[in-house]
Amino acid sequence: MTAALRNRAIAFYRRGLERITPEFLMRQALVLEPHRLALTFLDRSEALPLTAATRFTLVAVGKAAAPMAAEAQRLLGARIRQGIVVTKRGFALDGLPFPMLESGHPVPDEAGVRAADRVEAMVRDLRQGDLLLVLMSGGASALLPAPIDGVTLPEKQDLVRLMLRTDMDIHEINRVRKSISRLKGGGLAVLAHPARVV
């Protein structure tokens, strides 16, 4: 391979990596226009009308939650009136104006339960006209455990460890997690009602 071809291949590789960063993907997904927020994700697009008074509450959860939240903050600024970021230990970033909480992954832990309690308390206070912006990335299911009544955290931990030792794929594991969670499977949206969830 010639040096020119090698340099070209490296440039393509770097450009490809730049296009899969959380920051780049957030810039593609959220575009702030004068009177609306344009949202695009995969094959879904919508425009959310905004007024001067429109304020967002932000919940970002996952291994990429911190850079996603930072990019949303850069884009929306003071329109985000409150927020919580929950990410894997060691994945936090400094400089955000709202709490950055770290919890266990792939096995949920007590820190994740405390984070889920804080998210629940925040969204439960939302009212008609409020907007909840939810940013999720890989790891969210483990990082924000909220076991339903009758299921303890140790039971959920044992179940997750058991599932991880099987040949279940992540979709199957997440179906089980969803069935024993207060927040997954639409539970967060129910708690946030009557606010709009995006």
PDB file of C-alpha atoms in Angstrom:
ATOM      1  CA  MET A   1       0.000   0.000   0.000  1.00  0.00           C
ATOM      2  CA  THR A   2       1.382   3.408  -0.930  1.00  0.00           C
ATOM      3  CA  ALA A   3       1.683   6.176   1.650  1.00  0.00           C
ATOM      4  CA  ALA A   4      -1.035   8.164  -0.162  1.00  0.00           C
ATOM      5  CA  LEU A   5      -3.494   5.249  -0.025  1.00  0.00           C
ATOM      6  CA  ARG A   6      -2.631   4.586   3.607  1.00  0.00           C
ATOM      7  CA  ASN A   7      -3.222   8.245   4.526  1.00  0.00           C
ATOM      8  CA  ARG A   8      -6.512   8.235   2.653  1.00  0.00           C
ATOM      9  CA  ALA A   9      -7.655   5.077   4.450  1.00  0.00           C
ATOM     10  CA  ILE A  10      -6.743   6.600   7.814  1.00  0.00           C
ATOM     11  CA  ALA A  11      -8.664   9.793   6.943  1.00  0.00           C
ATOM     12  CA  PHE A  12     -11.782   7.747   6.024  1.00  0.00           C
ATOM     13  CA  TYR A  13     -11.449   5.762   9.243  1.00  0.00           C
ATOM     14  CA  ARG A  14     -11.185   8.927  11.363  1.00  0.00           C
ATOM     15  CA  ARG A  15     -14.138  10.531   9.582  1.00  0.00           C
ATOM     16  CA  GLY A  16     -16.178   7.404  10.237  1.00  0.00           C
ATOM     17  CA  LEU A  17     -15.304   7.474  13.941  1.00  0.00           C
ATOM     18  CA  GLU A  18     -16.243  11.148  14.214  1.00  0.00           C
ATOM     19  CA  ARG A  19     -19.694  10.369  12.793  1.00  0.00           C
ATOM     20  CA  ILE A  20     -20.555   7.863  15.495  1.00  0.00           C
ATOM     21  CA  THR A  21     -19.694  10.010  18.508  1.00  0.00           C
ATOM     22  CA  PRO A  22     -22.576  10.922  20.831  1.00  0.00           C
ATOM     23  CA  GLU A  23     -21.952  14.608  20.121  1.00  0.00           C
ATOM     24  CA  PHE A  24     -22.185  14.204  16.337  1.00  0.00           C
ATOM     25  CA  LEU A  25     -25.303  12.027  16.597  1.00  0.00           C
ATOM     26  CA  MET A  26     -26.979  14.523  18.944  1.00  0.00           C
ATOM     27  CA  ARG A  27     -26.285  17.351  16.472  1.00  0.00           C
ATOM     28  CA  GLN A  28     -28.042  15.264  13.823  1.00  0.00           C
ATOM     29  CA  ALA A  29     -30.961  14.375  16.112  1.00  0.00           C
ATOM     30  CA  LEU A  30     -31.717  17.809  17.621  1.00  0.00           C
ATOM     31  CA  VAL A  31     -31.802  20.996  15.563  1.00  0.00           C
ATOM     32  CA  LEU A  32     -32.985  24.156  17.279  1.00  0.00           C
ATOM     33  CA  GLU A  33     -34.828  26.483  14.913  1.00  0.00           C
ATOM     34  CA  PRO A  34     -36.413  29.865  15.746  1.00  0.00           C
ATOM     35  CA  HIS A  35     -39.814  28.513  16.811  1.00  0.00           C
ATOM     36  CA  ARG A  36     -39.354  24.768  16.937  1.00  0.00           C
ATOM     37  CA  LEU A  37     -37.054  21.900  17.794  1.00  0.00           C
ATOM     38  CA  ALA A  38     -36.567  19.506  14.881  1.00  0.00           C
ATOM     39  CA  LEU A  39     -36.077  15.926  16.068  1.00  0.00           C
ATOM     40  CA  THR A  40     -34.683  13.195  13.832  1.00  0.00           C
ATOM     41  CA  PHE A  41     -33.814   9.692  14.927  1.00  0.00           C
ATOM     42  CA  LEU A  42     -33.346   6.819  12.489  1.00  0.00           C
ATOM     43  CA  ASP A  43     -36.475   6.966  10.284  1.00  0.00           C
ATOM     44  CA  ARG A  44     -38.547   9.142  12.630  1.00  0.00           C
ATOM     45  CA  SER A  45     -38.803  12.929  12.372  1.00  0.00           C
ATOM     46  CA  GLU A  46     -40.982  15.457  14.111  1.00  0.00           C
ATOM     47  CA  ALA A  47     -40.990  19.155  14.852  1.00  0.00           C
ATOM     48  CA  LEU A  48     -41.775  20.327  18.354  1.00  0.00           C
ATOM     49  CA  PRO A  49     -43.226  23.858  18.490  1.00  0.00           C
ATOM     50  CA  LEU A  50     -41.424  26.134  20.947  1.00  0.00           C
ATOM     51  CA  THR A  51     -42.308  29.456  22.510  1.00  0.00           C
ATOM     52  CA  ALA A  52     -40.046  31.842  24.405  1.00  0.00           C
ATOM     53  CA  ALA A  53     -41.331  30.238  27.614  1.00  0.00           C
ATOM     54  CA  THR A  54     -40.711  26.617  26.604  1.00  0.00           C
ATOM     55  CA  ARG A  55     -38.481  24.851  29.134  1.00  0.00           C
ATOM     56  CA  PHE A  56     -37.185  21.290  29.119  1.00  0.00           C
ATOM     57  CA  THR A  57     -36.513  18.815  31.877  1.00  0.00           C
ATOM     58  CA  LEU A  58     -33.685  16.475  30.841  1.00  0.00           C
ATOM     59  CA  VAL A  59     -33.130  12.843  31.773  1.00  0.00           C
ATOM     60  CA  ALA A  60     -30.048  11.267  30.169  1.00  0.00           C
ATOM     61  CA  VAL A  61     -29.231   7.633  30.953  1.00  0.00           C
ATOM     62  CA  GLY A  62     -26.598   5.283  29.554  1.00  0.00           C
ATOM     63  CA  LYS A  63     -22.905   4.926  28.926  1.00  0.00           C
ATOM     64  CA  ALA A  64     -23.049   7.873  26.490  1.00  0.00           C
ATOM     65  CA  ALA A  65     -25.419   9.917  28.682  1.00  0.00           C
ATOM     66  CA  ALA A  66     -22.848  12.522  29.732  1.00  0.00           C
ATOM     67  CA  PRO A  67     -21.697  13.628  26.254  1.00  0.00           C
ATOM     68  CA  MET A  68     -25.289  13.445  24.977  1.00  0.00           C
ATOM     69  CA  ALA A  69     -26.467  15.678  27.837  1.00  0.00           C
ATOM     70  CA  ALA A  70     -23.550  18.064  27.297  1.00  0.00           C
ATOM     71  CA  GLU A  71     -24.474  18.440  23.634  1.00  0.00           C
ATOM     72  CA  ALA A  72     -28.152  18.957  24.495  1.00  0.00           C
ATOM     73  CA  GLN A  73     -27.075  21.609  27.016  1.00  0.00           C
ATOM     74  CA  ARG A  74     -24.891  23.292  24.393  1.00  0.00           C
ATOM     75  CA  LEU A  75     -27.832  23.334  21.972  1.00  0.00           C
ATOM     76  CA  LEU A  76     -30.704  24.225  24.310  1.00  0.00           C
ATOM     77  CA  GLY A  77     -28.865  26.160  27.032  1.00  0.00           C
ATOM     78  CA  ALA A  78     -31.178  27.884  29.495  1.00  0.00           C
ATOM     79  CA  ARG A  79     -34.208  26.157  27.974  1.00  0.00           C
ATOM     80  CA  ILE A  80     -33.183  23.152  30.106  1.00  0.00           C
ATOM     81  CA  ARG A  81     -34.458  24.172  33.531  1.00  0.00           C
ATOM     82  CA  GLN A  82     -33.462  20.974  35.338  1.00  0.00           C
ATOM     83  CA  GLY A  83     -31.960  17.603  34.599  1.00  0.00           C
ATOM     84  CA  ILE A  84     -30.315  14.432  35.816  1.00  0.00           C
ATOM     85  CA  VAL A  85     -27.618  12.402  34.072  1.00  0.00           C
ATOM     86  CA  VAL A  86     -27.072   8.749  35.023  1.00  0.00           C
ATOM     87  CA  THR A  87     -24.059   6.971  33.590  1.00  0.00           C
ATOM     88  CA  LYS A  88     -21.659   4.112  34.233  1.00  0.00           C
ATOM     89  CA  ARG A  89     -18.940   4.592  36.831  1.00  0.00           C
ATOM     90  CA  GLY A  90     -15.978   6.306  35.228  1.00  0.00           C
ATOM     91  CA  PHE A  91     -18.038   7.789  32.374  1.00  0.00           C
ATOM     92  CA  ALA A  92     -19.033  11.089  34.048  1.00  0.00           C
ATOM     93  CA  LEU A  93     -18.080  14.512  32.702  1.00  0.00           C
ATOM     94  CA  ASP A  94     -17.549  17.788  34.542  1.00  0.00           C
ATOM     95  CA  GLY A  95     -19.220  21.046  33.691  1.00  0.00           C
ATOM     96  CA  LEU A  96     -22.917  20.208  33.439  1.00  0.00           C
ATOM     97  CA  PRO A  97     -25.328  22.310  35.503  1.00  0.00           C
ATOM     98  CA  PHE A  98     -27.273  19.332  36.844  1.00  0.00           C
ATOM     99  CA  PRO A  99     -26.443  16.200  38.854  1.00  0.00           C
ATOM    100  CA  MET A 100     -24.204  13.573  37.264  1.00  0.00           C
ATOM    101  CA  LEU A 101     -24.889  10.231  38.952  1.00  0.00           C
ATOM    102  CA  GLU A 102     -22.863   7.057  38.421  1.00  0.00           C
ATOM    103  CA  SER A 103     -24.209   3.557  38.924  1.00  0.00           C
ATOM    104  CA  GLY A 104     -23.433  -0.091  38.230  1.00  0.00           C
ATOM    105  CA  HIS A 105     -23.359  -1.837  34.871  1.00  0.00           C
ATOM    106  CA  PRO A 106     -24.168  -4.520  33.749  1.00  0.00           C
ATOM    107  CA  VAL A 107     -25.439  -5.605  37.170  1.00  0.00           C
ATOM    108  CA  PRO A 108     -27.608  -2.904  38.789  1.00  0.00           C
ATOM    109  CA  ASP A 109     -26.648  -1.572  42.202  1.00  0.00           C
ATOM    110  CA  GLU A 110     -27.910   0.569  45.077  1.00  0.00           C
ATOM    111  CA  ALA A 111     -26.520   3.739  43.468  1.00  0.00           C
ATOM    112  CA  GLY A 112     -28.714   3.020  40.447  1.00  0.00           C
ATOM    113  CA  VAL A 113     -31.771   2.607  42.668  1.00  0.00           C
ATOM    114  CA  ARG A 114     -31.026   5.977  44.314  1.00  0.00           C
ATOM    115  CA  ALA A 115     -30.624   7.531  40.849  1.00  0.00           C
ATOM    116  CA  ALA A 116     -33.961   6.052  39.760  1.00  0.00           C
ATOM    117  CA  ASP A 117     -35.615   7.489  42.872  1.00  0.00           C
ATOM    118  CA  ARG A 118     -34.243  10.957  42.026  1.00  0.00           C
ATOM    119  CA  VAL A 119     -35.445  10.696  38.426  1.00  0.00           C
ATOM    120  CA  GLU A 120     -38.897   9.605  39.612  1.00  0.00           C
ATOM    121  CA  ALA A 121     -39.134  12.500  42.081  1.00  0.00           C
ATOM    122  CA  MET A 122     -38.129  15.010  39.409  1.00  0.00           C
ATOM    123  CA  VAL A 123     -40.530  13.840  36.690  1.00  0.00           C
ATOM    124  CA  ARG A 124     -43.437  13.316  39.091  1.00  0.00           C
ATOM    125  CA  ASP A 125     -43.533  17.108  39.590  1.00  0.00           C
ATOM    126  CA  LEU A 126     -43.938  17.881  35.869  1.00  0.00           C
ATOM    127  CA  ARG A 127     -47.129  19.591  34.742  1.00  0.00           C
ATOM    128  CA  GLN A 128     -49.145  20.256  31.606  1.00  0.00           C
ATOM    129  CA  GLY A 129     -46.989  22.245  29.192  1.00  0.00           C
ATOM    130  CA  ASP A 130     -43.699  20.863  30.546  1.00  0.00           C
ATOM    131  CA  LEU A 131     -41.410  18.983  28.150  1.00  0.00           C
ATOM    132  CA  LEU A 132     -39.360  15.984  29.232  1.00  0.00           C
ATOM    133  CA  LEU A 133     -36.406  15.275  26.944  1.00  0.00           C
ATOM    134  CA  VAL A 134     -35.163  11.710  27.477  1.00  0.00           C
ATOM    135  CA  LEU A 135     -31.762  10.743  26.062  1.00  0.00           C
ATOM    136  CA  MET A 136     -30.893   7.057  26.250  1.00  0.00           C
ATOM    137  CA  SER A 137     -27.894   5.049  25.153  1.00  0.00           C
ATOM    138  CA  GLY A 138     -26.533   1.585  25.728  1.00  0.00           C
ATOM    139  CA  GLY A 139     -26.516   0.503  29.358  1.00  0.00           C
ATOM    140  CA  ALA A 140     -29.630   2.457  30.385  1.00  0.00           C
ATOM    141  CA  SER A 141     -31.512  -0.665  31.475  1.00  0.00           C
ATOM    142  CA  ALA A 142     -28.877  -1.598  34.027  1.00  0.00           C
ATOM    143  CA  LEU A 143     -27.964   1.921  35.131  1.00  0.00           C
ATOM    144  CA  LEU A 144     -31.457   2.994  36.227  1.00  0.00           C
ATOM    145  CA  PRO A 145     -33.015   0.064  38.096  1.00  0.00           C
ATOM    146  CA  ALA A 146     -36.413   0.691  39.661  1.00  0.00           C
ATOM    147  CA  PRO A 147     -37.708  -2.717  40.761  1.00  0.00           C
ATOM    148  CA  ILE A 148     -41.481  -3.058  40.947  1.00  0.00           C
ATOM    149  CA  ASP A 149     -43.135  -3.787  44.283  1.00  0.00           C
ATOM    150  CA  GLY A 150     -42.436  -7.354  45.314  1.00  0.00           C
ATOM    151  CA  VAL A 151     -39.011  -7.491  43.642  1.00  0.00           C
ATOM    152  CA  THR A 152     -35.948  -6.570  45.693  1.00  0.00           C
ATOM    153  CA  LEU A 153     -32.673  -5.221  44.342  1.00  0.00           C
ATOM    154  CA  PRO A 154     -30.774  -8.397  45.368  1.00  0.00           C
ATOM    155  CA  GLU A 155     -33.361 -10.496  43.510  1.00  0.00           C
ATOM    156  CA  LYS A 156     -32.981  -8.302  40.438  1.00  0.00           C
ATOM    157  CA  GLN A 157     -29.175  -8.543  40.685  1.00  0.00           C
ATOM    158  CA  ASP A 158     -29.340 -12.349  40.913  1.00  0.00           C
ATOM    159  CA  LEU A 159     -31.694 -12.477  37.930  1.00  0.00           C
ATOM    160  CA  VAL A 160     -29.420 -10.255  35.818  1.00  0.00           C
ATOM    161  CA  ARG A 161     -26.344 -12.334  36.727  1.00  0.00           C
ATOM    162  CA  LEU A 162     -28.240 -15.491  35.785  1.00  0.00           C
ATOM    163  CA  MET A 163     -29.384 -14.028  32.444  1.00  0.00           C
ATOM    164  CA  LEU A 164     -25.854 -12.869  31.628  1.00  0.00           C
ATOM    165  CA  ARG A 165     -24.607 -16.446  32.046  1.00  0.00           C
ATOM    166  CA  THR A 166     -27.151 -17.780  29.535  1.00  0.00           C
ATOM    167  CA  ASP A 167     -27.279 -17.430  25.772  1.00  0.00           C
ATOM    168  CA  MET A 168     -30.024 -14.775  26.003  1.00  0.00           C
ATOM    169  CA  ASP A 169     -29.380 -11.798  23.740  1.00  0.00           C
ATOM    170  CA  ILE A 170     -29.678  -8.203  24.983  1.00  0.00           C
ATOM    171  CA  HIS A 171     -33.216  -7.815  23.592  1.00  0.00           C
ATOM    172  CA  GLU A 172     -34.411 -10.833  25.559  1.00  0.00           C
ATOM    173  CA  ILE A 173     -32.657  -9.608  28.706  1.00  0.00           C
ATOM    174  CA  ASN A 174     -34.222  -6.167  28.307  1.00  0.00           C
ATOM    175  CA  ARG A 175     -37.709  -7.674  27.897  1.00  0.00           C
ATOM    176  CA  VAL A 176     -37.276  -9.320  31.290  1.00  0.00           C
ATOM    177  CA  ARG A 177     -35.848  -6.128  32.838  1.00  0.00           C
ATOM    178  CA  LYS A 178     -38.801  -4.150  31.465  1.00  0.00           C
ATOM    179  CA  SER A 179     -41.312  -6.508  33.071  1.00  0.00           C
ATOM    180  CA  ILE A 180     -39.900  -5.910  36.571  1.00  0.00           C
ATOM    181  CA  SER A 181     -39.254  -2.156  36.350  1.00  0.00           C
ATOM    182  CA  ARG A 182     -41.344   0.875  37.312  1.00  0.00           C
ATOM    183  CA  LEU A 183     -39.601   3.102  34.724  1.00  0.00           C
ATOM    184  CA  LYS A 184     -39.038   0.914  31.680  1.00  0.00           C
ATOM    185  CA  GLY A 185     -41.673   0.025  29.106  1.00  0.00           C
ATOM    186  CA  GLY A 186     -43.390   3.414  29.277  1.00  0.00           C
ATOM    187  CA  GLY A 187     -43.311   3.726  33.063  1.00  0.00           C
ATOM    188  CA  LEU A 188     -41.281   6.949  32.947  1.00  0.00           C
ATOM    189  CA  ALA A 189     -43.798   8.521  30.544  1.00  0.00           C
ATOM    190  CA  VAL A 190     -46.684   7.530  32.814  1.00  0.00           C
ATOM    191  CA  LEU A 191     -44.949   9.191  35.777  1.00  0.00           C
ATOM    192  CA  ALA A 192     -44.277  12.349  33.749  1.00  0.00           C
ATOM    193  CA  HIS A 193     -47.907  12.714  32.596  1.00  0.00           C
ATOM    194  CA  PRO A 194     -49.351  15.217  31.707  1.00  0.00           C
ATOM    195  CA  ALA A 195     -45.969  16.580  30.496  1.00  0.00           C
ATOM    196  CA  ARG A 196     -44.955  15.816  26.929  1.00  0.00           C
ATOM    197  CA  VAL A 197     -42.173  13.232  26.669  1.00  0.00           C
ATOM    198  CA  VAL A 198     -39.710  13.415  23.793  1.00  0.00           C
TER     199      VAL A 198
END
